[in-house]
Amino acid sequence: MTKTERWKKKTNNFLYDHIHLKNGLDIGKSGFLAILGAILYALAFVAFITPFKSDPTTIDGSSIITGGVGGITQVVTLILNLCNVKVDAYTAQSIGYFVLNIPILVFAYFKIGKRFALLTMLNVGLSSLFIQLFQLWSIVIGIAEALSTERLARVVFAGSCVGLSSAVAYKGDVSCGGIDVISYFFAMRKSTSVGKYAALLNGLIIVTFTCLTIAINKGDKVNVAVLNLLYSVLYIFVCSLVVDFINVRNKKT
């Protein structure tokens, strides 16, 4: 047995003899990973997913269409702008992301556990807060402006950041809310994968957003809309790859 292994065994034995300290360190680790996940998600949304100060009703240079609760919020924002209710994309995502996660967090509280639900709420709440703060940070906005027309780079960076945010949260037995909660529930409690259902929901969100943008532009630039759809599918694919690469404990998640 090497020195590192002996030290690790000794540390584990000490922690199991002091269970309250161990529980405190576990919660601290999960809280830290929940905060890190929130930072990564907010950074991805402000810097890469939504071009700085873009008009959500304009198809040129439009946002990457995300899946899950974030994607639903994007669709709702687009519908509001269609109804002449002008809403800033960052503000809409910040508020909508938190509000739409409330029923999911209630589900997590009763079906998964209090600790999981509360730490996930911490992640979701901070994600909404950081989206508001990052749009005031000149470095983040500078990145967003520089990459506003570089869709492929935005897709890769956004997918990597969002995938990493989910993966590090899973490492702490937390989630980033939305579909992640449902995925976690199925992976931990059921002998099936939720992937096909998540893919179906994400597909419906992307197609709905694309159809709405085409309708807004009165059928013009359909090719641009379809290209944006393909970029959005690529974004979700990159997210999945990053999550699977890091979260090897349970592929069903």
Short mmCIF file of C-alpha atoms in Angstrom, two decimals:
data_model
loop_
_atom_site.label_atom_id
_atom_site.label_comp_id
_atom_site.label_asym_id
_atom_site.label_seq_id
_atom_site.Cartn_x
_atom_site.Cartn_y
_atom_site.Cartn_z
CA MET A 1 0.00 0.00 0.00
CA THR A 2 1.42 3.38 -1.03
CA LYS A 3 1.65 6.42 1.22
CA THR A 4 -1.26 8.06 -0.65
CA GLU A 5 -3.48 5.01 -0.16
CA ARG A 6 -2.59 4.80 3.54
CA TRP A 7 -3.33 8.52 3.98
CA LYS A 8 -6.66 8.15 2.16
CA LYS A 9 -7.66 5.14 4.28
CA LYS A 10 -6.67 6.96 7.46
CA THR A 11 -8.67 10.03 6.44
CA ASN A 12 -11.76 7.96 5.61
CA ASN A 13 -11.56 6.14 8.94
CA PHE A 14 -11.27 9.47 10.76
CA LEU A 15 -14.30 10.89 8.95
CA TYR A 16 -16.42 7.82 9.64
CA ASP A 17 -15.50 8.16 13.31
CA HIS A 18 -16.66 11.79 13.14
CA ILE A 19 -19.83 11.41 11.09
CA HIS A 20 -21.09 14.97 11.65
CA LEU A 21 -17.87 16.37 10.21
CA LYS A 22 -18.17 14.01 7.26
CA ASN A 23 -21.78 15.08 6.59
CA GLY A 24 -20.78 18.73 6.83
CA LEU A 25 -17.94 18.27 4.34
CA ASP A 26 -20.26 16.37 1.97
CA ILE A 27 -22.82 19.19 2.04
CA GLY A 28 -20.06 21.77 1.59
CA LYS A 29 -18.73 19.89 -1.44
CA SER A 30 -22.20 19.59 -2.97
CA GLY A 31 -22.89 23.28 -2.32
CA PHE A 32 -19.62 24.29 -3.96
CA LEU A 33 -20.38 22.16 -7.04
CA ALA A 34 -23.91 23.58 -7.20
CA ILE A 35 -22.48 27.12 -7.22
CA LEU A 36 -19.85 26.19 -9.82
CA GLY A 37 -22.57 24.67 -12.02
CA ALA A 38 -24.63 27.88 -11.74
CA ILE A 39 -21.64 30.01 -12.78
CA LEU A 40 -20.95 27.82 -15.81
CA TYR A 41 -24.59 27.85 -16.95
CA ALA A 42 -24.95 31.62 -16.58
CA LEU A 43 -21.65 32.19 -18.38
CA ALA A 44 -22.76 29.95 -21.24
CA PHE A 45 -26.09 31.74 -21.63
CA VAL A 46 -24.76 35.29 -21.54
CA ALA A 47 -21.50 34.78 -23.45
CA PHE A 48 -22.39 32.09 -25.99
CA ILE A 49 -26.08 31.12 -26.23
CA THR A 50 -27.64 34.55 -26.70
CA PRO A 51 -25.83 37.17 -28.82
CA PHE A 52 -25.43 40.39 -26.86
CA LYS A 53 -28.50 42.65 -27.13
CA SER A 54 -29.94 40.53 -29.94
CA ASP A 55 -33.56 40.93 -30.99
CA PRO A 56 -35.27 37.58 -30.26
CA THR A 57 -37.73 38.13 -33.10
CA THR A 58 -34.94 38.44 -35.68
CA ILE A 59 -33.72 35.26 -37.26
CA ASP A 60 -30.29 36.58 -38.28
CA GLY A 61 -27.79 36.06 -35.49
CA SER A 62 -30.48 34.51 -33.31
CA SER A 63 -29.80 32.61 -30.13
CA ILE A 64 -28.82 28.98 -30.00
CA ILE A 65 -32.03 27.15 -29.11
CA THR A 66 -31.43 25.23 -25.91
CA GLY A 67 -33.47 22.33 -24.65
CA GLY A 68 -35.29 21.82 -21.37
CA VAL A 69 -36.52 24.66 -19.19
CA GLY A 70 -34.07 27.14 -20.74
CA GLY A 71 -35.44 26.35 -24.20
CA ILE A 72 -39.06 26.64 -23.02
CA THR A 73 -38.21 30.06 -21.60
CA GLN A 74 -36.75 31.08 -24.97
CA VAL A 75 -39.96 30.01 -26.72
CA VAL A 76 -42.11 31.93 -24.21
CA THR A 77 -39.90 35.02 -24.69
CA LEU A 78 -40.37 34.77 -28.44
CA ILE A 79 -44.16 34.47 -28.06
CA LEU A 80 -44.23 37.51 -25.74
CA ASN A 81 -42.31 39.55 -28.31
CA LEU A 82 -44.76 38.35 -30.97
CA CYS A 83 -47.52 39.83 -28.80
CA ASN A 84 -45.61 43.14 -28.71
CA VAL A 85 -44.52 42.54 -25.11
CA LYS A 86 -40.85 43.43 -25.41
CA VAL A 87 -38.73 41.45 -22.96
CA ASP A 88 -34.95 41.43 -22.75
CA ALA A 89 -33.61 37.93 -23.44
CA TYR A 90 -31.36 37.92 -20.37
CA THR A 91 -34.08 39.14 -17.99
CA ALA A 92 -36.61 36.70 -19.43
CA GLN A 93 -34.23 33.77 -19.01
CA SER A 94 -33.29 34.84 -15.49
CA ILE A 95 -36.91 35.04 -14.31
CA GLY A 96 -38.42 32.31 -16.48
CA TYR A 97 -35.71 29.77 -15.65
CA PHE A 98 -36.40 30.13 -11.93
CA VAL A 99 -40.22 30.23 -12.16
CA LEU A 100 -40.53 27.20 -14.47
CA ASN A 101 -38.23 25.22 -12.17
CA ILE A 102 -40.46 25.70 -9.11
CA PRO A 103 -42.85 22.75 -9.79
CA ILE A 104 -39.85 20.57 -10.70
CA LEU A 105 -38.15 21.48 -7.42
CA VAL A 106 -41.33 20.57 -5.52
CA PHE A 107 -41.28 17.20 -7.29
CA ALA A 108 -37.62 16.75 -6.33
CA TYR A 109 -38.35 17.62 -2.69
CA PHE A 110 -40.95 14.86 -2.31
CA LYS A 111 -39.65 12.23 -4.72
CA ILE A 112 -35.85 12.48 -4.48
CA GLY A 113 -34.95 14.13 -1.20
CA LYS A 114 -34.82 17.39 0.75
CA ARG A 115 -31.05 17.78 0.47
CA PHE A 116 -31.11 17.25 -3.29
CA ALA A 117 -34.03 19.66 -3.78
CA LEU A 118 -32.57 22.44 -1.62
CA LEU A 119 -29.13 22.27 -3.25
CA THR A 120 -30.75 22.20 -6.69
CA MET A 121 -32.77 25.26 -5.68
CA LEU A 122 -29.48 26.93 -4.72
CA ASN A 123 -28.12 26.14 -8.18
CA VAL A 124 -31.23 27.38 -10.01
CA GLY A 125 -31.49 30.56 -7.94
CA LEU A 126 -27.82 31.43 -8.43
CA SER A 127 -28.04 30.66 -12.16
CA SER A 128 -30.80 33.28 -12.46
CA LEU A 129 -28.80 35.75 -10.39
CA PHE A 130 -25.55 35.22 -12.28
CA ILE A 131 -27.30 35.73 -15.65
CA GLN A 132 -28.24 39.22 -14.44
CA LEU A 133 -24.78 39.93 -13.04
CA PHE A 134 -22.75 38.61 -15.99
CA GLN A 135 -24.52 40.92 -18.46
CA LEU A 136 -22.99 43.79 -16.46
CA TRP A 137 -19.48 42.33 -16.55
CA SER A 138 -17.47 43.87 -19.39
CA ILE A 139 -15.25 40.80 -19.92
CA VAL A 140 -18.23 38.47 -20.45
CA ILE A 141 -20.02 40.97 -22.68
CA GLY A 142 -16.80 41.48 -24.67
CA ILE A 143 -16.69 37.72 -25.36
CA ALA A 144 -20.37 37.75 -26.32
CA GLU A 145 -19.89 40.61 -28.77
CA ALA A 146 -16.75 39.08 -30.30
CA LEU A 147 -18.49 35.74 -30.93
CA SER A 148 -21.91 37.13 -31.90
CA THR A 149 -21.48 36.02 -35.53
CA GLU A 150 -19.34 32.92 -34.88
CA ARG A 151 -22.10 30.35 -34.48
CA LEU A 152 -19.96 27.22 -34.55
CA ALA A 153 -17.61 28.54 -31.85
CA ARG A 154 -20.62 29.58 -29.75
CA VAL A 155 -22.14 26.11 -30.12
CA VAL A 156 -18.96 24.35 -28.97
CA PHE A 157 -18.32 26.69 -26.03
CA ALA A 158 -21.97 26.82 -24.96
CA GLY A 159 -22.41 23.05 -25.18
CA SER A 160 -19.19 22.46 -23.26
CA CYS A 161 -20.07 24.93 -20.48
CA VAL A 162 -23.67 23.74 -20.04
CA GLY A 163 -22.63 20.09 -20.22
CA LEU A 164 -19.91 20.75 -17.65
CA SER A 165 -22.38 22.57 -15.39
CA SER A 166 -24.69 19.54 -15.34
CA ALA A 167 -21.81 17.09 -14.94
CA VAL A 168 -20.18 18.82 -11.96
CA ALA A 169 -23.60 19.14 -10.30
CA TYR A 170 -24.17 15.40 -10.73
CA LYS A 171 -20.77 14.81 -9.11
CA GLY A 172 -22.13 16.47 -5.98
CA ASP A 173 -25.43 14.55 -6.11
CA VAL A 174 -27.14 17.79 -7.16
CA SER A 175 -28.66 18.88 -10.45
CA CYS A 176 -29.10 22.05 -12.49
CA GLY A 177 -32.89 21.79 -12.40
CA GLY A 178 -35.25 21.18 -15.29
CA ILE A 179 -34.84 17.94 -17.21
CA ASP A 180 -31.74 17.16 -15.14
CA VAL A 181 -34.00 16.52 -12.13
CA ILE A 182 -36.21 14.10 -14.06
CA SER A 183 -33.14 12.39 -15.51
CA TYR A 184 -31.64 12.02 -12.04
CA PHE A 185 -34.89 10.57 -10.68
CA PHE A 186 -35.20 7.96 -13.44
CA ALA A 187 -31.52 7.05 -13.27
CA MET A 188 -31.57 6.56 -9.49
CA ARG A 189 -34.99 4.94 -9.08
CA LYS A 190 -35.96 3.25 -12.34
CA SER A 191 -34.34 0.66 -14.58
CA THR A 192 -34.78 2.78 -17.67
CA SER A 193 -33.27 5.84 -19.30
CA VAL A 194 -35.08 9.14 -19.68
CA GLY A 195 -32.84 10.10 -22.60
CA LYS A 196 -35.35 9.33 -25.33
CA TYR A 197 -38.03 11.44 -23.61
CA ALA A 198 -35.62 14.32 -23.03
CA ALA A 199 -34.56 14.14 -26.68
CA LEU A 200 -38.21 14.25 -27.78
CA LEU A 201 -38.94 17.28 -25.61
CA ASN A 202 -35.81 19.08 -26.79
CA GLY A 203 -36.71 18.31 -30.39
CA LEU A 204 -40.20 19.77 -29.94
CA ILE A 205 -38.75 22.92 -28.36
CA ILE A 206 -36.26 23.44 -31.18
CA VAL A 207 -38.84 22.83 -33.93
CA THR A 208 -41.37 25.14 -32.23
CA PHE A 209 -38.82 27.94 -31.90
CA THR A 210 -37.75 27.51 -35.54
CA CYS A 211 -41.35 27.56 -36.83
CA LEU A 212 -42.09 30.70 -34.82
CA THR A 213 -39.04 32.54 -36.17
CA ILE A 214 -39.99 31.56 -39.74
CA ALA A 215 -43.55 32.80 -39.13
CA ILE A 216 -42.25 36.09 -37.72
CA ASN A 217 -40.07 36.63 -40.79
CA LYS A 218 -43.03 35.72 -43.06
CA GLY A 219 -41.31 32.72 -44.61
CA ASP A 220 -38.11 34.57 -45.49
CA LYS A 221 -34.68 33.04 -44.87
CA VAL A 222 -35.99 29.54 -44.18
CA ASN A 223 -32.51 28.21 -44.94
CA VAL A 224 -31.05 30.37 -42.16
CA ALA A 225 -33.69 29.08 -39.74
CA VAL A 226 -32.97 25.46 -40.64
CA LEU A 227 -29.23 26.06 -40.27
CA ASN A 228 -29.83 27.53 -36.82
CA LEU A 229 -31.89 24.45 -35.96
CA LEU A 230 -28.98 22.20 -36.94
CA TYR A 231 -26.58 24.26 -34.84
CA SER A 232 -28.96 23.87 -31.89
CA VAL A 233 -29.05 20.09 -32.33
CA LEU A 234 -25.24 20.13 -32.37
CA TYR A 235 -25.26 22.17 -29.15
CA ILE A 236 -27.42 19.55 -27.38
CA PHE A 237 -25.17 16.78 -28.74
CA VAL A 238 -22.05 18.51 -27.33
CA CYS A 239 -23.80 18.92 -23.95
CA SER A 240 -24.60 15.21 -23.85
CA LEU A 241 -21.06 14.21 -24.77
CA VAL A 242 -19.56 16.33 -21.99
CA VAL A 243 -22.01 14.98 -19.38
CA ASP A 244 -21.37 11.36 -20.40
CA PHE A 245 -17.60 11.88 -20.46
CA ILE A 246 -17.49 13.24 -16.90
CA ASN A 247 -20.43 11.50 -15.25
CA VAL A 248 -19.39 7.87 -15.77
CA ARG A 249 -21.03 6.60 -12.57
CA ASN A 250 -24.43 6.07 -14.16
CA LYS A 251 -24.85 6.49 -17.90
CA LYS A 252 -28.66 6.42 -17.56
CA THR A 253 -28.50 9.92 -16.08
#
